[in-house]
PDB file of C-alpha atoms in Angstrom:
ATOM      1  CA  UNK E   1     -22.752  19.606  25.200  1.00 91.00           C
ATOM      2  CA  UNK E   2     -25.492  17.740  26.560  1.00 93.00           C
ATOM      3  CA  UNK E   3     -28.268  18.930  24.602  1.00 93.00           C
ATOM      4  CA  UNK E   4     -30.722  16.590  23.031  1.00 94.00           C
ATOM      5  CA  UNK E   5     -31.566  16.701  19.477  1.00 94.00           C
ATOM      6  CA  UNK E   6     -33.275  15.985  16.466  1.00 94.00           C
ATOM      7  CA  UNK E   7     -30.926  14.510  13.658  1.00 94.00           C
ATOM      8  CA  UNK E   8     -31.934  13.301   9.911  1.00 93.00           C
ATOM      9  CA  UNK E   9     -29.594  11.535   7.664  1.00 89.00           C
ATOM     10  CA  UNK E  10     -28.083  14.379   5.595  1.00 82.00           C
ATOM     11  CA  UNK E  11     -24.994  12.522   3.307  1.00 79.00           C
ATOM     12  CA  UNK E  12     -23.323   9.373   3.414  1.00 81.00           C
ATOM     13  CA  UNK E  13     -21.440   9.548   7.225  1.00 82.00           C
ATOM     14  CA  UNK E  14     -22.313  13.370   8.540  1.00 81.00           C
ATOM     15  CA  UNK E  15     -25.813  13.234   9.770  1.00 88.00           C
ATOM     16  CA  UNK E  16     -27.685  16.808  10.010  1.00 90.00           C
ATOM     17  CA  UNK E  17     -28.652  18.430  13.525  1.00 91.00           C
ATOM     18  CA  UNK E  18     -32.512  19.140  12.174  1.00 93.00           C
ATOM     19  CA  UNK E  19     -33.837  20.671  16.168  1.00 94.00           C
ATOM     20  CA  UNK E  20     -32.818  21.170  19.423  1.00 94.00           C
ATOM     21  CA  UNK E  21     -35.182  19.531  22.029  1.00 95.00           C
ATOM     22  CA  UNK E  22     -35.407  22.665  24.780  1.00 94.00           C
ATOM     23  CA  UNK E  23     -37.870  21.037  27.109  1.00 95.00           C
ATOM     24  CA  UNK E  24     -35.457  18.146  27.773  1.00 94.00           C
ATOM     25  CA  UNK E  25     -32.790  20.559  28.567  1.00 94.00           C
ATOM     26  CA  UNK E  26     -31.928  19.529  32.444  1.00 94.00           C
ATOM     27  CA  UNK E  27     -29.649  22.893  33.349  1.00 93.00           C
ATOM     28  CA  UNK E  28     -26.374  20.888  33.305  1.00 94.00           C
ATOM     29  CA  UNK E  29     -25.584  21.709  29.240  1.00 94.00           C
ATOM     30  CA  UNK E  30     -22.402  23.593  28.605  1.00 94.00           C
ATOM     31  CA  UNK E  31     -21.746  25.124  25.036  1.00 93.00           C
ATOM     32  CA  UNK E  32     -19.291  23.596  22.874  1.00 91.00           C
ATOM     33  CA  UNK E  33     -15.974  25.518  22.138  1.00 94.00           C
ATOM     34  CA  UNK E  34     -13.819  24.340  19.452  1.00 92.00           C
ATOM     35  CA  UNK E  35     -10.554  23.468  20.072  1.00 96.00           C
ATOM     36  CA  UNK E  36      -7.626  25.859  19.031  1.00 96.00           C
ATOM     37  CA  UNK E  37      -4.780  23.549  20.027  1.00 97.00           C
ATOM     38  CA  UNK E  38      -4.145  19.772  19.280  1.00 97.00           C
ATOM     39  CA  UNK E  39      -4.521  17.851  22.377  1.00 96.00           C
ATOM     40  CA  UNK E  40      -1.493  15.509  21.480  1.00 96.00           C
ATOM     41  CA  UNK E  41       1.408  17.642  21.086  1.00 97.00           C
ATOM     42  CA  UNK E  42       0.084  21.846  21.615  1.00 97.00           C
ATOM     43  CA  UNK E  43       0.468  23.068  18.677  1.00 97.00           C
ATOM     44  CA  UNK E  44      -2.000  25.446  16.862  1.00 97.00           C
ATOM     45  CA  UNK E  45      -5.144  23.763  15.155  1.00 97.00           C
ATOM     46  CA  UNK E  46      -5.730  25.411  11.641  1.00 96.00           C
ATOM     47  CA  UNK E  47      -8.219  24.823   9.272  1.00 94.00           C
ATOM     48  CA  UNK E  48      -7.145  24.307   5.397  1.00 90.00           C
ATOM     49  CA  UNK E  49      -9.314  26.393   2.893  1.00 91.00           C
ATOM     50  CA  UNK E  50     -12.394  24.710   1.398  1.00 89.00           C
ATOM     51  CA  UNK E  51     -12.314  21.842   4.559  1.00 88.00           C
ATOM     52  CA  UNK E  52     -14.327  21.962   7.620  1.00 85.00           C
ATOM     53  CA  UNK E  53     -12.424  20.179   9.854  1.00 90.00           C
ATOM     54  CA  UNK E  54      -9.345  21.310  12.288  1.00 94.00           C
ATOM     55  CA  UNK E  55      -6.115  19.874  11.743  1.00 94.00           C
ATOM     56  CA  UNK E  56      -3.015  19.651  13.066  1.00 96.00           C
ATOM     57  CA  UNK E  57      -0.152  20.293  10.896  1.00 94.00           C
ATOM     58  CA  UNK E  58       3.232  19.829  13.091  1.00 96.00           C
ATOM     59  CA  UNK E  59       4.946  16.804  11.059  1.00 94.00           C
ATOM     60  CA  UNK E  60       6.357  15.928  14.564  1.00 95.00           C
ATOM     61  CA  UNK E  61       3.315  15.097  16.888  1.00 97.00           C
ATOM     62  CA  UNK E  62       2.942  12.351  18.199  1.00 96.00           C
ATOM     63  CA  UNK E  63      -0.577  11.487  16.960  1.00 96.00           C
ATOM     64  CA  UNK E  64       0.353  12.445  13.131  1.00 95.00           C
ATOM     65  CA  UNK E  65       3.193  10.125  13.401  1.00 96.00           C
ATOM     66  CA  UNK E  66       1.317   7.065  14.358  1.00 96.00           C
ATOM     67  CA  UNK E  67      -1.460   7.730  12.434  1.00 95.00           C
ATOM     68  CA  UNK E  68       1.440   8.043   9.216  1.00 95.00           C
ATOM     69  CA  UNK E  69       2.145   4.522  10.666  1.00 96.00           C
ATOM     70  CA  UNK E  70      -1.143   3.098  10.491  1.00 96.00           C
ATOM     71  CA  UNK E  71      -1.674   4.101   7.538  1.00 95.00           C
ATOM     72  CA  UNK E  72       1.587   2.730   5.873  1.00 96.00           C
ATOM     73  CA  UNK E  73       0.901  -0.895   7.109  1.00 95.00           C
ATOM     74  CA  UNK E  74      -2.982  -0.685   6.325  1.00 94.00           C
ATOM     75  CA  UNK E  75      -4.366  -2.485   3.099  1.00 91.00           C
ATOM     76  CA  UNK E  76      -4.083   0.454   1.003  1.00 91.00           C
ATOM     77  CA  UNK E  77      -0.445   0.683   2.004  1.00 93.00           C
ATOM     78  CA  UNK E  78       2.069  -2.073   2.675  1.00 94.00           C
ATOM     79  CA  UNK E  79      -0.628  -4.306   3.457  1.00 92.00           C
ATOM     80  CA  UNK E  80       1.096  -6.053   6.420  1.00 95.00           C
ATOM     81  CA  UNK E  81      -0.820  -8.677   7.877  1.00 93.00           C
ATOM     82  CA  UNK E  82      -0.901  -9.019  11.513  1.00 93.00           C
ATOM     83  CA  UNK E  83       0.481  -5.393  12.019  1.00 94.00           C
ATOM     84  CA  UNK E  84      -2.874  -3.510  12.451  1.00 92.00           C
ATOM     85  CA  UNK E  85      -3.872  -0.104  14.303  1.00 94.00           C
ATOM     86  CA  UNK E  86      -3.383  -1.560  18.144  1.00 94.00           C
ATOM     87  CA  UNK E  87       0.073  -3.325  17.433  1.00 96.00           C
ATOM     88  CA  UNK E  88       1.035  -0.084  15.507  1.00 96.00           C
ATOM     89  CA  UNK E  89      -0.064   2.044  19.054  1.00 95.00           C
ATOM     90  CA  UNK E  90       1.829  -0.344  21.122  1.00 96.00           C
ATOM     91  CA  UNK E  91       4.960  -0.399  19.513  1.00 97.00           C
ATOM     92  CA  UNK E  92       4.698   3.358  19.223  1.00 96.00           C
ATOM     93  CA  UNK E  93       3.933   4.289  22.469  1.00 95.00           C
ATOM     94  CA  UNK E  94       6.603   1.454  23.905  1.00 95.00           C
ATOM     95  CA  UNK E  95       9.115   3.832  21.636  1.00 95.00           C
ATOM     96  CA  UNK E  96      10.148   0.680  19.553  1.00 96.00           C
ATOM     97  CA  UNK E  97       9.181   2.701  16.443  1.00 97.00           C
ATOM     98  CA  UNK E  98       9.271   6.507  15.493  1.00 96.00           C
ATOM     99  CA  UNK E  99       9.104   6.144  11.626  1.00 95.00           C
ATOM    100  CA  UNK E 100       8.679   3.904   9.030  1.00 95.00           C
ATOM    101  CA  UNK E 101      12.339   2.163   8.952  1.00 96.00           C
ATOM    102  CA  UNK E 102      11.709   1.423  12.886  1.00 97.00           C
ATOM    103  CA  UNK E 103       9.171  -1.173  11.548  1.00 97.00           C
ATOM    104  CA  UNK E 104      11.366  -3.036   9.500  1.00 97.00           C
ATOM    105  CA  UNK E 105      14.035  -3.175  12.328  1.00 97.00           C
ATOM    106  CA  UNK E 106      11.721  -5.069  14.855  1.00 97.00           C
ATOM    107  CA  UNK E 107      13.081  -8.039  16.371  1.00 96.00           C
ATOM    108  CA  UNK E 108      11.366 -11.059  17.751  1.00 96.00           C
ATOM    109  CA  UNK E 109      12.743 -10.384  21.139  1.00 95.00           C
ATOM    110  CA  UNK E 110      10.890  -6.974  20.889  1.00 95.00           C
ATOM    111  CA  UNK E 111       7.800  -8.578  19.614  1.00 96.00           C
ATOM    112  CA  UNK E 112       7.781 -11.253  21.925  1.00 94.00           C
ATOM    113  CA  UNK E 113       7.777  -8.983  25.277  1.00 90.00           C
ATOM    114  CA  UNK E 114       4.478  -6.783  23.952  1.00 93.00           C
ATOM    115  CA  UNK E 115       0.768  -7.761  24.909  1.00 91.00           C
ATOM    116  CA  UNK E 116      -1.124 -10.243  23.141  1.00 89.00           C
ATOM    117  CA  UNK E 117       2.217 -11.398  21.068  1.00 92.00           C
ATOM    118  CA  UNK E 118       3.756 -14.782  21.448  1.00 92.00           C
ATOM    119  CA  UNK E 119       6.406 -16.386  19.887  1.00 94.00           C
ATOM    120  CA  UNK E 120       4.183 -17.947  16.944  1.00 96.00           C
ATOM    121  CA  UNK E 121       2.767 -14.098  16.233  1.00 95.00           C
ATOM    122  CA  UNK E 122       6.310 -12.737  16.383  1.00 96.00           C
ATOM    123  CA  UNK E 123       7.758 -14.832  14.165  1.00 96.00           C
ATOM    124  CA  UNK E 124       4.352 -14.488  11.554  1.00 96.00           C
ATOM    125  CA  UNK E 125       4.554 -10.456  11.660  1.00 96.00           C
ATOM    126  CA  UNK E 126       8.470 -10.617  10.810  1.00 97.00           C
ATOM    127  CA  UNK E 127       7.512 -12.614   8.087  1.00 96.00           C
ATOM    128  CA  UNK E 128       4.366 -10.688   7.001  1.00 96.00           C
ATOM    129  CA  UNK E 129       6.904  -7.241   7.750  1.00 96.00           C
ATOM    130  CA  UNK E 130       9.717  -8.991   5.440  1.00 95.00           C
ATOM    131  CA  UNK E 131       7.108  -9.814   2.665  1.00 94.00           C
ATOM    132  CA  UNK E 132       6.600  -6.199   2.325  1.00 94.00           C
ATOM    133  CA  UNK E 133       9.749  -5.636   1.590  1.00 90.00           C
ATOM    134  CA  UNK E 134       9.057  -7.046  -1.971  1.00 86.00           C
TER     135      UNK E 134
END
C-alpha cells in the first residue's frame, strides 16, 4: 500500500496494474494482506470457486443484511421511490428495520424523527412503500 503504479485499461471496470514505479517509492509502503475475516460481523472470508473476490457468507451480518435491503427496494427490485441506499442505512442502523417486513411496518412517526425526512417525505415514502405492495 502506497506504491505508485502504472495501470492500462484491461476490461470494462477492473483496470490492469501494467508496472510498479520503484524510484517513487518513499520508504513508508507496507504490503497488502488480504483480509481473512469480514470487518462487519468476524466471521471467516471465503472465496467461492471460479470468483476472485472474498465474501462473506454468514446470512446474519450486519452488512449482508442491509445490503439484502438495498437491494430489495432498488429499481431492479421493488422499485421504491424515495427509499434509496442512505435511507435504507439509516433506518438500519437506527434498528427500525432488520428484514424485509420491517420496511413495510414503518410509520410516519418513525420516518418523521430520521435526518433529512419531513413530514411531506414521510408521508411520500409510505405511499411509494404501499405502492409496492401491488
Amino acid at each position: 500500500i502506497g506504491d505508485s503504479v502504472i495501470i492500462k485499461k484491461a476490461g470494462d471496470i477492473i483496470p490492469e496494474v501494467v508496472n510498479v514505479v520503484p524510484d517513487r517509492r518513499t520508504g513508508e509502503e507496507v504490503p497488502f494482506v488480504m483480509p481473512t475475516h469480514c470487518p462487519e460481523c468476524a466471521s471467516e472470508l471465503v472465496r467461492i470457486e471460479g470468483e476472485v473476490a472474498l465474501r462473506c457468507i454468514n446470512p446474519k451480518c450486519p452488512a449482508q443484511i442491509r445490503e439484502g435491503l438495498i437491494h430489495f427496494v432498488s429499481r431492479q427490485a421493488m422499485n421504491i421511490e424515495g427509499l434509496g441506499e442512505k435511507v435504507i442505512s439509516q433506518l438500519f442502523r437506527e434498528g427500525l428495520i432488520h428484514d424485509v417486513a420491517d420496511i413495510y411496518r414503518l410509520t410516519k412517526d418513525q420516518l418523521i424523527d430520521l435526518e433529512r425526512m419531513g413530514e411531506k417525505s414521510a408521508t411520500n415514502l409510505l405511499h411509494a412503500i404501499e405502492a409496492s405492495k401491488q
